[in-house]
Amino acid sequence: MHNGELVVRLDRVGKVYGTGASAVTALEDVTYGFARGSFTAVMGQSGSGKTTLLQCAAGLTRPTSGTVRIGGADLGVLKEAELAAMRRERVGFVFQAFNLLPALTARENIELPLRLAGRRPDPEWMRELVDRAGIARHVHRRPHELSGGQQQRTAICRALAARPEVVFADEPTGNLDSRSGQEILAMLRGIADGLGQTVVMVTHDAAVAAHAHRVLFLADGRPADVMEAPTAERLAAAITGQPRRPGVTRPAS
Ligand code: ADP
Ligand code: MG
């Protein structure tokens, strides 16, 4: 597991919604790799293709052209059932809405995807996750008995339960106050730094993206820039100022 190993690879990925006069090009010729253990924020204006990139990279949407690989497996050759199995076993998802089942306890929610896949939760891994999430004492509670931050931390545990290759998060702090959001971001950073999990997070918020190892900027469906070790200040300057600032480098091709 050396540093440069690319867990998720997109090669010349294009995505067009619709056909004919109503066709919309959401992604165009995207080549990019997400390294194991990296925490990447994807930024860009509304409509720049962030969500589409995440959905293609996660196997939720099939690209119109190009290839997506997760852990070396080409998603394009998989049948629907195989793709579904790949998502269940090797990909974790965190959304803005926590999507916890209200009738289940936090622990039951965390373990549900594993149980549906016929797998037994690893008690040690479960303990590690709920400790990291700071919810060890609350796992018997139902979602409505948890704060928003605790619910999202539960959802992150659920995303990690199967030890996926990669976790995708689309605006994971969008429904949270800033303090709860900070806790979520610290947890995402911690699972990358401490557990070697690969995390890809879509956000429009510079203060959120500043927690990542690097930021991939999209513009009009294409990678426009990459910033390493971002800070909120440099990000704000890059977003509002000139596109070519010192410290903002072109992505490696
Ligand atoms: P972002 O997440 O950066 O706001 P999206 O990936 O959601 O961008 O959208 C990129 C472009 O694709 C936009 O022009 C959007 O209107 C279009 N788009 C997204 N999803 C669909 C869809 N299901 N059908 C048609 N057009 C879509
Ligand atoms: Mg979006």
PDB file of C-alpha atoms and ligand atoms in Angstrom:
ATOM      1  CA  MET A   1       0.000   0.000   0.000  1.00  0.00           C
ATOM      2  CA  HIS A   2       2.424   2.671  -1.037  1.00  0.00           C
ATOM      3  CA  ASN A   3       1.361   6.279  -1.192  1.00  0.00           C
ATOM      4  CA  GLY A   4       0.902   6.599  -4.898  1.00  0.00           C
ATOM      5  CA  GLU A   5      -1.557   3.737  -5.328  1.00  0.00           C
ATOM      6  CA  LEU A   6      -4.677   5.053  -7.026  1.00  0.00           C
ATOM      7  CA  VAL A   7      -7.796   3.544  -5.470  1.00  0.00           C
ATOM      8  CA  VAL A   8     -10.192   5.312  -7.840  1.00  0.00           C
ATOM      9  CA  ARG A   9      -9.162   6.181 -11.384  1.00  0.00           C
ATOM     10  CA  LEU A  10     -11.077   8.093 -14.007  1.00  0.00           C
ATOM     11  CA  ASP A  11      -9.710   7.964 -17.536  1.00  0.00           C
ATOM     12  CA  ARG A  12     -11.145  10.374 -20.102  1.00  0.00           C
ATOM     13  CA  VAL A  13     -14.544  10.257 -18.436  1.00  0.00           C
ATOM     14  CA  GLY A  14     -17.384  12.103 -20.128  1.00  0.00           C
ATOM     15  CA  LYS A  15     -21.010  12.337 -19.094  1.00  0.00           C
ATOM     16  CA  VAL A  16     -23.810  13.745 -21.233  1.00  0.00           C
ATOM     17  CA  TYR A  17     -27.359  13.899 -19.875  1.00  0.00           C
ATOM     18  CA  GLY A  18     -30.138  13.665 -22.443  1.00  0.00           C
ATOM     19  CA  THR A  19     -29.832  13.692 -26.200  1.00  0.00           C
ATOM     20  CA  GLY A  20     -30.217  16.007 -29.166  1.00  0.00           C
ATOM     21  CA  ALA A  21     -31.050  19.647 -28.541  1.00  0.00           C
ATOM     22  CA  SER A  22     -31.601  19.049 -24.803  1.00  0.00           C
ATOM     23  CA  ALA A  23     -28.237  17.296 -24.246  1.00  0.00           C
ATOM     24  CA  VAL A  24     -26.171  18.648 -21.334  1.00  0.00           C
ATOM     25  CA  THR A  25     -22.467  17.854 -21.050  1.00  0.00           C
ATOM     26  CA  ALA A  26     -21.831  17.482 -17.317  1.00  0.00           C
ATOM     27  CA  LEU A  27     -18.302  16.011 -17.528  1.00  0.00           C
ATOM     28  CA  GLU A  28     -15.811  16.270 -20.340  1.00  0.00           C
ATOM     29  CA  ASP A  29     -12.567  14.317 -20.656  1.00  0.00           C
ATOM     30  CA  VAL A  30     -11.888  13.932 -16.948  1.00  0.00           C
ATOM     31  CA  THR A  31      -8.686  12.056 -16.124  1.00  0.00           C
ATOM     32  CA  TYR A  32      -7.875  11.944 -12.434  1.00  0.00           C
ATOM     33  CA  GLY A  33      -6.816   9.477  -9.739  1.00  0.00           C
ATOM     34  CA  PHE A  34      -7.551   9.378  -6.004  1.00  0.00           C
ATOM     35  CA  ALA A  35      -4.640   7.931  -3.997  1.00  0.00           C
ATOM     36  CA  ARG A  36      -5.116   5.476  -1.145  1.00  0.00           C
ATOM     37  CA  GLY A  37      -5.474   7.238   2.192  1.00  0.00           C
ATOM     38  CA  SER A  38      -6.039  10.618   0.579  1.00  0.00           C
ATOM     39  CA  PHE A  39      -8.803  13.036   1.555  1.00  0.00           C
ATOM     40  CA  THR A  40      -9.781  15.050  -1.513  1.00  0.00           C
ATOM     41  CA  ALA A  41     -12.308  17.867  -1.687  1.00  0.00           C
ATOM     42  CA  VAL A  42     -13.961  18.490  -5.052  1.00  0.00           C
ATOM     43  CA  MET A  43     -14.931  22.129  -5.537  1.00  0.00           C
ATOM     44  CA  GLY A  44     -16.438  24.153  -8.337  1.00  0.00           C
ATOM     45  CA  GLN A  45     -19.360  26.393  -9.094  1.00  0.00           C
ATOM     46  CA  SER A  46     -22.899  25.092  -9.101  1.00  0.00           C
ATOM     47  CA  GLY A  47     -23.358  23.065 -12.277  1.00  0.00           C
ATOM     48  CA  SER A  48     -19.616  22.423 -12.752  1.00  0.00           C
ATOM     49  CA  GLY A  49     -20.150  18.651 -12.503  1.00  0.00           C
ATOM     50  CA  LYS A  50     -19.145  17.868  -8.896  1.00  0.00           C
ATOM     51  CA  THR A  51     -22.065  15.591  -8.103  1.00  0.00           C
ATOM     52  CA  THR A  52     -21.868  13.903 -11.495  1.00  0.00           C
ATOM     53  CA  LEU A  53     -18.151  13.252 -10.971  1.00  0.00           C
ATOM     54  CA  LEU A  54     -18.846  11.699  -7.591  1.00  0.00           C
ATOM     55  CA  GLN A  55     -21.682   9.578  -8.962  1.00  0.00           C
ATOM     56  CA  CYS A  56     -19.597   8.318 -11.880  1.00  0.00           C
ATOM     57  CA  ALA A  57     -16.601   7.613  -9.632  1.00  0.00           C
ATOM     58  CA  ALA A  58     -18.836   5.689  -7.225  1.00  0.00           C
ATOM     59  CA  GLY A  59     -20.567   3.588  -9.870  1.00  0.00           C
ATOM     60  CA  LEU A  60     -23.956   5.214  -9.196  1.00  0.00           C
ATOM     61  CA  THR A  61     -24.100   6.615 -12.728  1.00  0.00           C
ATOM     62  CA  ARG A  62     -22.512   5.182 -15.845  1.00  0.00           C
ATOM     63  CA  PRO A  63     -20.366   7.647 -17.778  1.00  0.00           C
ATOM     64  CA  THR A  64     -21.122   8.247 -21.442  1.00  0.00           C
ATOM     65  CA  SER A  65     -17.464   7.746 -22.341  1.00  0.00           C
ATOM     66  CA  GLY A  66     -14.199   6.802 -20.693  1.00  0.00           C
ATOM     67  CA  THR A  67     -13.463   4.359 -17.887  1.00  0.00           C
ATOM     68  CA  VAL A  68     -13.781   4.358 -14.099  1.00  0.00           C
ATOM     69  CA  ARG A  69     -11.801   1.899 -11.996  1.00  0.00           C
ATOM     70  CA  ILE A  70     -12.157   1.172  -8.301  1.00  0.00           C
ATOM     71  CA  GLY A  71      -9.393  -0.948  -6.820  1.00  0.00           C
ATOM     72  CA  GLY A  72      -8.310  -1.813 -10.344  1.00  0.00           C
ATOM     73  CA  ALA A  73     -11.743  -3.108 -11.427  1.00  0.00           C
ATOM     74  CA  ASP A  74     -13.216  -1.473 -14.539  1.00  0.00           C
ATOM     75  CA  LEU A  75     -16.798  -0.554 -13.615  1.00  0.00           C
ATOM     76  CA  GLY A  76     -17.803  -0.320 -17.281  1.00  0.00           C
ATOM     77  CA  VAL A  77     -17.626  -4.066 -17.842  1.00  0.00           C
ATOM     78  CA  LEU A  78     -19.740  -4.912 -14.789  1.00  0.00           C
ATOM     79  CA  LYS A  79     -23.376  -5.948 -15.132  1.00  0.00           C
ATOM     80  CA  GLU A  80     -25.914  -4.049 -12.996  1.00  0.00           C
ATOM     81  CA  ALA A  81     -25.923  -6.695 -10.247  1.00  0.00           C
ATOM     82  CA  GLU A  82     -22.121  -6.765 -10.151  1.00  0.00           C
ATOM     83  CA  LEU A  83     -22.023  -2.977 -10.004  1.00  0.00           C
ATOM     84  CA  ALA A  84     -24.504  -3.012  -7.118  1.00  0.00           C
ATOM     85  CA  ALA A  85     -22.343  -5.571  -5.296  1.00  0.00           C
ATOM     86  CA  MET A  86     -19.257  -3.429  -5.911  1.00  0.00           C
ATOM     87  CA  ARG A  87     -21.000  -0.378  -4.409  1.00  0.00           C
ATOM     88  CA  ARG A  88     -22.209  -2.386  -1.420  1.00  0.00           C
ATOM     89  CA  GLU A  89     -18.866  -3.988  -0.645  1.00  0.00           C
ATOM     90  CA  ARG A  90     -16.203  -1.552  -1.760  1.00  0.00           C
ATOM     91  CA  VAL A  91     -17.753   1.918  -1.637  1.00  0.00           C
ATOM     92  CA  GLY A  92     -19.160   3.938   1.265  1.00  0.00           C
ATOM     93  CA  PHE A  93     -21.517   6.900   0.918  1.00  0.00           C
ATOM     94  CA  VAL A  94     -22.256   9.899   3.109  1.00  0.00           C
ATOM     95  CA  PHE A  95     -24.915  12.382   2.032  1.00  0.00           C
ATOM     96  CA  GLN A  96     -26.145  15.756   3.223  1.00  0.00           C
ATOM     97  CA  ALA A  97     -29.313  14.070   4.507  1.00  0.00           C
ATOM     98  CA  PHE A  98     -28.174  11.456   6.986  1.00  0.00           C
ATOM     99  CA  ASN A  99     -30.578   8.801   5.624  1.00  0.00           C
ATOM    100  CA  LEU A 100     -30.692   6.797   8.841  1.00  0.00           C
ATOM    101  CA  LEU A 101     -33.643   4.463   9.356  1.00  0.00           C
ATOM    102  CA  PRO A 102     -35.729   5.976  12.196  1.00  0.00           C
ATOM    103  CA  ALA A 103     -36.910   2.647  13.653  1.00  0.00           C
ATOM    104  CA  LEU A 104     -33.383   1.261  14.084  1.00  0.00           C
ATOM    105  CA  THR A 105     -30.811   2.120  16.741  1.00  0.00           C
ATOM    106  CA  ALA A 106     -27.532   3.754  15.747  1.00  0.00           C
ATOM    107  CA  ARG A 107     -25.767   0.403  16.011  1.00  0.00           C
ATOM    108  CA  GLU A 108     -28.416  -1.331  13.895  1.00  0.00           C
ATOM    109  CA  ASN A 109     -28.145   1.434  11.296  1.00  0.00           C
ATOM    110  CA  ILE A 110     -24.353   1.078  11.197  1.00  0.00           C
ATOM    111  CA  GLU A 111     -24.524  -2.696  10.805  1.00  0.00           C
ATOM    112  CA  LEU A 112     -27.475  -2.823   8.409  1.00  0.00           C
ATOM    113  CA  PRO A 113     -25.576  -2.784   5.077  1.00  0.00           C
ATOM    114  CA  LEU A 114     -23.286  -5.561   6.295  1.00  0.00           C
ATOM    115  CA  ARG A 115     -26.199  -7.672   7.475  1.00  0.00           C
ATOM    116  CA  LEU A 116     -28.031  -7.140   4.186  1.00  0.00           C
ATOM    117  CA  ALA A 117     -24.894  -8.408   2.462  1.00  0.00           C
ATOM    118  CA  GLY A 118     -24.955 -11.481   4.685  1.00  0.00           C
ATOM    119  CA  ARG A 119     -21.801 -10.458   6.516  1.00  0.00           C
ATOM    120  CA  ARG A 120     -21.111 -10.409  10.229  1.00  0.00           C
ATOM    121  CA  PRO A 121     -19.819  -7.119  11.678  1.00  0.00           C
ATOM    122  CA  ASP A 122     -16.236  -7.259  12.994  1.00  0.00           C
ATOM    123  CA  PRO A 123     -16.626  -6.240  16.675  1.00  0.00           C
ATOM    124  CA  GLU A 124     -13.153  -4.698  16.890  1.00  0.00           C
ATOM    125  CA  TRP A 125     -13.710  -2.575  13.789  1.00  0.00           C
ATOM    126  CA  MET A 126     -17.150  -1.532  15.075  1.00  0.00           C
ATOM    127  CA  ARG A 127     -15.608  -0.442  18.382  1.00  0.00           C
ATOM    128  CA  GLU A 128     -12.888   1.522  16.578  1.00  0.00           C
ATOM    129  CA  LEU A 129     -15.501   3.290  14.441  1.00  0.00           C
ATOM    130  CA  VAL A 130     -17.931   4.256  17.188  1.00  0.00           C
ATOM    131  CA  ASP A 131     -15.017   5.392  19.392  1.00  0.00           C
ATOM    132  CA  ARG A 132     -13.701   7.595  16.610  1.00  0.00           C
ATOM    133  CA  ALA A 133     -17.208   8.915  16.033  1.00  0.00           C
ATOM    134  CA  GLY A 134     -17.646   9.662  19.744  1.00  0.00           C
ATOM    135  CA  ILE A 135     -20.948   7.763  19.796  1.00  0.00           C
ATOM    136  CA  ALA A 136     -19.884   4.655  21.726  1.00  0.00           C
ATOM    137  CA  ARG A 137     -22.229   5.532  24.599  1.00  0.00           C
ATOM    138  CA  HIS A 138     -25.147   6.338  22.266  1.00  0.00           C
ATOM    139  CA  VAL A 139     -25.273   3.348  19.922  1.00  0.00           C
ATOM    140  CA  HIS A 140     -28.486   2.042  21.513  1.00  0.00           C
ATOM    141  CA  ARG A 141     -30.321   5.280  20.671  1.00  0.00           C
ATOM    142  CA  ARG A 142     -32.563   5.862  17.698  1.00  0.00           C
ATOM    143  CA  PRO A 143     -31.778   8.704  15.285  1.00  0.00           C
ATOM    144  CA  HIS A 144     -34.343  11.113  16.793  1.00  0.00           C
ATOM    145  CA  GLU A 145     -32.532  10.746  20.148  1.00  0.00           C
ATOM    146  CA  LEU A 146     -29.241  11.915  18.588  1.00  0.00           C
ATOM    147  CA  SER A 147     -28.047  15.395  17.572  1.00  0.00           C
ATOM    148  CA  GLY A 148     -27.565  16.152  13.886  1.00  0.00           C
ATOM    149  CA  GLY A 149     -23.804  15.808  14.271  1.00  0.00           C
ATOM    150  CA  GLN A 150     -24.192  12.472  16.048  1.00  0.00           C
ATOM    151  CA  GLN A 151     -26.518  11.269  13.300  1.00  0.00           C
ATOM    152  CA  GLN A 152     -24.007  12.189  10.612  1.00  0.00           C
ATOM    153  CA  ARG A 153     -21.189  10.531  12.574  1.00  0.00           C
ATOM    154  CA  THR A 154     -23.400   7.424  12.744  1.00  0.00           C
ATOM    155  CA  ALA A 155     -23.843   7.633   8.970  1.00  0.00           C
ATOM    156  CA  ILE A 156     -20.053   7.823   8.540  1.00  0.00           C
ATOM    157  CA  CYS A 157     -19.651   4.700  10.689  1.00  0.00           C
ATOM    158  CA  ARG A 158     -22.227   2.987   8.458  1.00  0.00           C
ATOM    159  CA  ALA A 159     -20.291   4.056   5.360  1.00  0.00           C
ATOM    160  CA  LEU A 160     -17.118   2.549   6.845  1.00  0.00           C
ATOM    161  CA  ALA A 161     -18.622  -0.627   8.297  1.00  0.00           C
ATOM    162  CA  ALA A 162     -17.652  -2.806   5.318  1.00  0.00           C
ATOM    163  CA  ARG A 163     -14.111  -1.313   5.227  1.00  0.00           C
ATOM    164  CA  PRO A 164     -14.697   0.103   1.743  1.00  0.00           C
ATOM    165  CA  GLU A 165     -11.958   1.050  -0.698  1.00  0.00           C
ATOM    166  CA  VAL A 166     -13.293   4.593  -0.762  1.00  0.00           C
ATOM    167  CA  VAL A 167     -15.879   6.806   0.931  1.00  0.00           C
ATOM    168  CA  PHE A 168     -17.727   9.404  -1.122  1.00  0.00           C
ATOM    169  CA  ALA A 169     -19.374  12.327   0.645  1.00  0.00           C
ATOM    170  CA  ASP A 170     -21.567  14.924  -1.095  1.00  0.00           C
ATOM    171  CA  GLU A 171     -21.869  18.112   1.019  1.00  0.00           C
ATOM    172  CA  PRO A 172     -21.708  16.048   4.251  1.00  0.00           C
ATOM    173  CA  THR A 173     -21.870  19.123   6.501  1.00  0.00           C
ATOM    174  CA  GLY A 174     -24.600  20.917   4.538  1.00  0.00           C
ATOM    175  CA  ASN A 175     -27.280  20.228   7.155  1.00  0.00           C
ATOM    176  CA  LEU A 176     -25.148  20.944  10.219  1.00  0.00           C
ATOM    177  CA  ASP A 177     -24.183  23.943  12.337  1.00  0.00           C
ATOM    178  CA  SER A 178     -20.531  24.899  12.016  1.00  0.00           C
ATOM    179  CA  ARG A 179     -19.383  23.202  15.240  1.00  0.00           C
ATOM    180  CA  SER A 180     -20.992  19.865  14.283  1.00  0.00           C
ATOM    181  CA  GLY A 181     -19.592  20.328  10.801  1.00  0.00           C
ATOM    182  CA  GLN A 182     -16.090  20.739  12.236  1.00  0.00           C
ATOM    183  CA  GLU A 183     -16.474  17.436  14.101  1.00  0.00           C
ATOM    184  CA  ILE A 184     -17.555  15.667  10.912  1.00  0.00           C
ATOM    185  CA  LEU A 185     -14.594  17.069   9.003  1.00  0.00           C
ATOM    186  CA  ALA A 186     -12.150  16.135  11.764  1.00  0.00           C
ATOM    187  CA  MET A 187     -13.587  12.616  11.651  1.00  0.00           C
ATOM    188  CA  LEU A 188     -13.235  12.382   7.860  1.00  0.00           C
ATOM    189  CA  ARG A 189      -9.661  13.654   8.075  1.00  0.00           C
ATOM    190  CA  GLY A 190      -9.000  11.157  10.880  1.00  0.00           C
ATOM    191  CA  ILE A 191     -10.238   8.154   8.945  1.00  0.00           C
ATOM    192  CA  ALA A 192      -7.914   9.103   6.095  1.00  0.00           C
ATOM    193  CA  ASP A 193      -4.882   9.874   8.299  1.00  0.00           C
ATOM    194  CA  GLY A 194      -5.478   7.264  10.997  1.00  0.00           C
ATOM    195  CA  LEU A 195      -7.116   4.411   9.125  1.00  0.00           C
ATOM    196  CA  GLY A 196      -5.743   4.913   5.610  1.00  0.00           C
ATOM    197  CA  GLN A 197      -9.260   5.189   4.175  1.00  0.00           C
ATOM    198  CA  THR A 198      -9.640   7.118   0.927  1.00  0.00           C
ATOM    199  CA  VAL A 199     -12.194   9.931   1.131  1.00  0.00           C
ATOM    200  CA  VAL A 200     -13.638  12.034  -1.697  1.00  0.00           C
ATOM    201  CA  MET A 201     -15.867  14.916  -0.594  1.00  0.00           C
ATOM    202  CA  VAL A 202     -17.853  17.352  -2.703  1.00  0.00           C
ATOM    203  CA  THR A 203     -18.328  20.818  -1.232  1.00  0.00           C
ATOM    204  CA  HIS A 204     -18.846  24.403  -2.356  1.00  0.00           C
ATOM    205  CA  ASP A 205     -17.514  25.741   0.965  1.00  0.00           C
ATOM    206  CA  ALA A 206     -13.850  26.789   1.269  1.00  0.00           C
ATOM    207  CA  ALA A 207     -13.851  26.383   5.059  1.00  0.00           C
ATOM    208  CA  VAL A 208     -15.019  22.785   4.584  1.00  0.00           C
ATOM    209  CA  ALA A 209     -12.569  21.985   1.792  1.00  0.00           C
ATOM    210  CA  ALA A 210      -9.685  23.323   3.897  1.00  0.00           C
ATOM    211  CA  HIS A 211      -9.819  20.126   5.985  1.00  0.00           C
ATOM    212  CA  ALA A 212      -8.851  17.959   3.001  1.00  0.00           C
ATOM    213  CA  HIS A 213      -5.317  16.996   1.891  1.00  0.00           C
ATOM    214  CA  ARG A 214      -5.976  18.502  -1.519  1.00  0.00           C
ATOM    215  CA  VAL A 215      -8.678  20.193  -3.536  1.00  0.00           C
ATOM    216  CA  LEU A 216      -9.655  19.301  -7.088  1.00  0.00           C
ATOM    217  CA  PHE A 217     -11.351  22.229  -8.819  1.00  0.00           C
ATOM    218  CA  LEU A 218     -13.872  21.551 -11.571  1.00  0.00           C
ATOM    219  CA  ALA A 219     -14.933  24.136 -14.140  1.00  0.00           C
ATOM    220  CA  ASP A 220     -17.456  23.344 -16.870  1.00  0.00           C
ATOM    221  CA  GLY A 221     -17.108  19.610 -16.271  1.00  0.00           C
ATOM    222  CA  ARG A 222     -13.321  19.552 -16.477  1.00  0.00           C
ATOM    223  CA  PRO A 223     -10.535  19.463 -13.869  1.00  0.00           C
ATOM    224  CA  ALA A 224      -9.283  23.048 -13.765  1.00  0.00           C
ATOM    225  CA  ASP A 225      -6.784  23.079 -10.896  1.00  0.00           C
ATOM    226  CA  VAL A 226      -5.459  21.168  -7.906  1.00  0.00           C
ATOM    227  CA  MET A 227      -4.417  22.781  -4.614  1.00  0.00           C
ATOM    228  CA  GLU A 228      -2.285  20.810  -2.148  1.00  0.00           C
ATOM    229  CA  ALA A 229      -2.573  21.350   1.622  1.00  0.00           C
ATOM    230  CA  PRO A 230      -5.331  23.939   1.225  1.00  0.00           C
ATOM    231  CA  THR A 231      -6.132  26.624   3.758  1.00  0.00           C
ATOM    232  CA  ALA A 232      -9.411  28.519   3.908  1.00  0.00           C
ATOM    233  CA  GLU A 233      -7.566  31.737   3.075  1.00  0.00           C
ATOM    234  CA  ARG A 234      -5.817  30.368  -0.028  1.00  0.00           C
ATOM    235  CA  LEU A 235      -9.018  28.706  -1.151  1.00  0.00           C
ATOM    236  CA  ALA A 236     -11.063  31.870  -0.749  1.00  0.00           C
ATOM    237  CA  ALA A 237      -8.439  33.763  -2.739  1.00  0.00           C
ATOM    238  CA  ALA A 238      -8.372  31.100  -5.452  1.00  0.00           C
ATOM    239  CA  ILE A 239     -12.158  31.072  -5.746  1.00  0.00           C
ATOM    240  CA  THR A 240     -12.728  34.813  -5.843  1.00  0.00           C
ATOM    241  CA  GLY A 241      -9.432  35.954  -7.345  1.00  0.00           C
ATOM    242  CA  GLN A 242      -7.489  35.123 -10.438  1.00  0.00           C
ATOM    243  CA  PRO A 243      -7.588  31.458 -11.464  1.00  0.00           C
ATOM    244  CA  ARG A 244      -3.772  31.179 -11.605  1.00  0.00           C
ATOM    245  CA  ARG A 245      -2.478  32.035  -8.178  1.00  0.00           C
ATOM    246  CA  PRO A 246       0.847  30.986  -6.701  1.00  0.00           C
ATOM    247  CA  GLY A 247       0.324  27.685  -4.911  1.00  0.00           C
ATOM    248  CA  VAL A 248      -2.466  26.605  -7.244  1.00  0.00           C
ATOM    249  CA  THR A 249      -0.916  24.091  -9.554  1.00  0.00           C
ATOM    250  CA  ARG A 250      -2.212  22.419 -12.654  1.00  0.00           C
ATOM    251  CA  PRO A 251      -3.316  18.816 -12.079  1.00  0.00           C
ATOM    252  CA  ALA A 252      -0.824  16.149 -13.066  1.00  0.00           C
ATOM    253  CA  SER A 253      -2.038  14.533 -16.256  1.00  0.00           C
TER     254      SER A 253
HETATM  255  P1  ADP B   1     -22.726  20.368  -9.409  1.00  0.00           P
HETATM  256  O1  ADP B   1     -22.871  19.233  -8.434  1.00  0.00           O
HETATM  257  O2  ADP B   1     -21.336  20.883  -9.533  1.00  0.00           O
HETATM  258  O3  ADP B   1     -23.694  21.474  -9.125  1.00  0.00           O
HETATM  259  P2  ADP B   1     -23.936  18.557 -11.329  1.00  0.00           P
HETATM  260  O4  ADP B   1     -23.038  17.400 -11.522  1.00  0.00           O
HETATM  261  O5  ADP B   1     -25.115  18.371 -10.449  1.00  0.00           O
HETATM  262  O6  ADP B   1     -23.081  19.817 -10.870  1.00  0.00           O
HETATM  263  O7  ADP B   1     -24.484  19.035 -12.755  1.00  0.00           O
HETATM  264  C1  ADP B   1     -23.625  19.280 -13.860  1.00  0.00           C
HETATM  265  C2  ADP B   1     -24.486  19.666 -15.047  1.00  0.00           C
HETATM  266  O8  ADP B   1     -25.289  18.553 -15.440  1.00  0.00           O
HETATM  267  C3  ADP B   1     -25.464  20.804 -14.779  1.00  0.00           C
HETATM  268  O9  ADP B   1     -25.590  21.555 -15.960  1.00  0.00           O
HETATM  269  C4  ADP B   1     -26.756  20.083 -14.453  1.00  0.00           C
HETATM  270  O10 ADP B   1     -27.867  20.890 -14.769  1.00  0.00           O
HETATM  271  C5  ADP B   1     -26.669  18.873 -15.347  1.00  0.00           C
HETATM  272  N1  ADP B   1     -27.357  17.706 -14.783  1.00  0.00           N
HETATM  273  C6  ADP B   1     -27.064  17.090 -13.608  1.00  0.00           C
HETATM  274  N2  ADP B   1     -27.853  16.014 -13.412  1.00  0.00           N
HETATM  275  C7  ADP B   1     -28.678  15.949 -14.478  1.00  0.00           C
HETATM  276  C8  ADP B   1     -29.724  15.056 -14.886  1.00  0.00           C
HETATM  277  N3  ADP B   1     -30.070  14.007 -14.126  1.00  0.00           N
HETATM  278  N4  ADP B   1     -30.350  15.303 -16.053  1.00  0.00           N
HETATM  279  C9  ADP B   1     -29.988  16.344 -16.832  1.00  0.00           C
HETATM  280  N5  ADP B   1     -29.004  17.214 -16.531  1.00  0.00           N
HETATM  281  C10 ADP B   1     -28.355  17.030 -15.372  1.00  0.00           C
HETATM  282 MG    MG B   2     -23.988  18.962  -6.648  1.00  0.00          MG
END
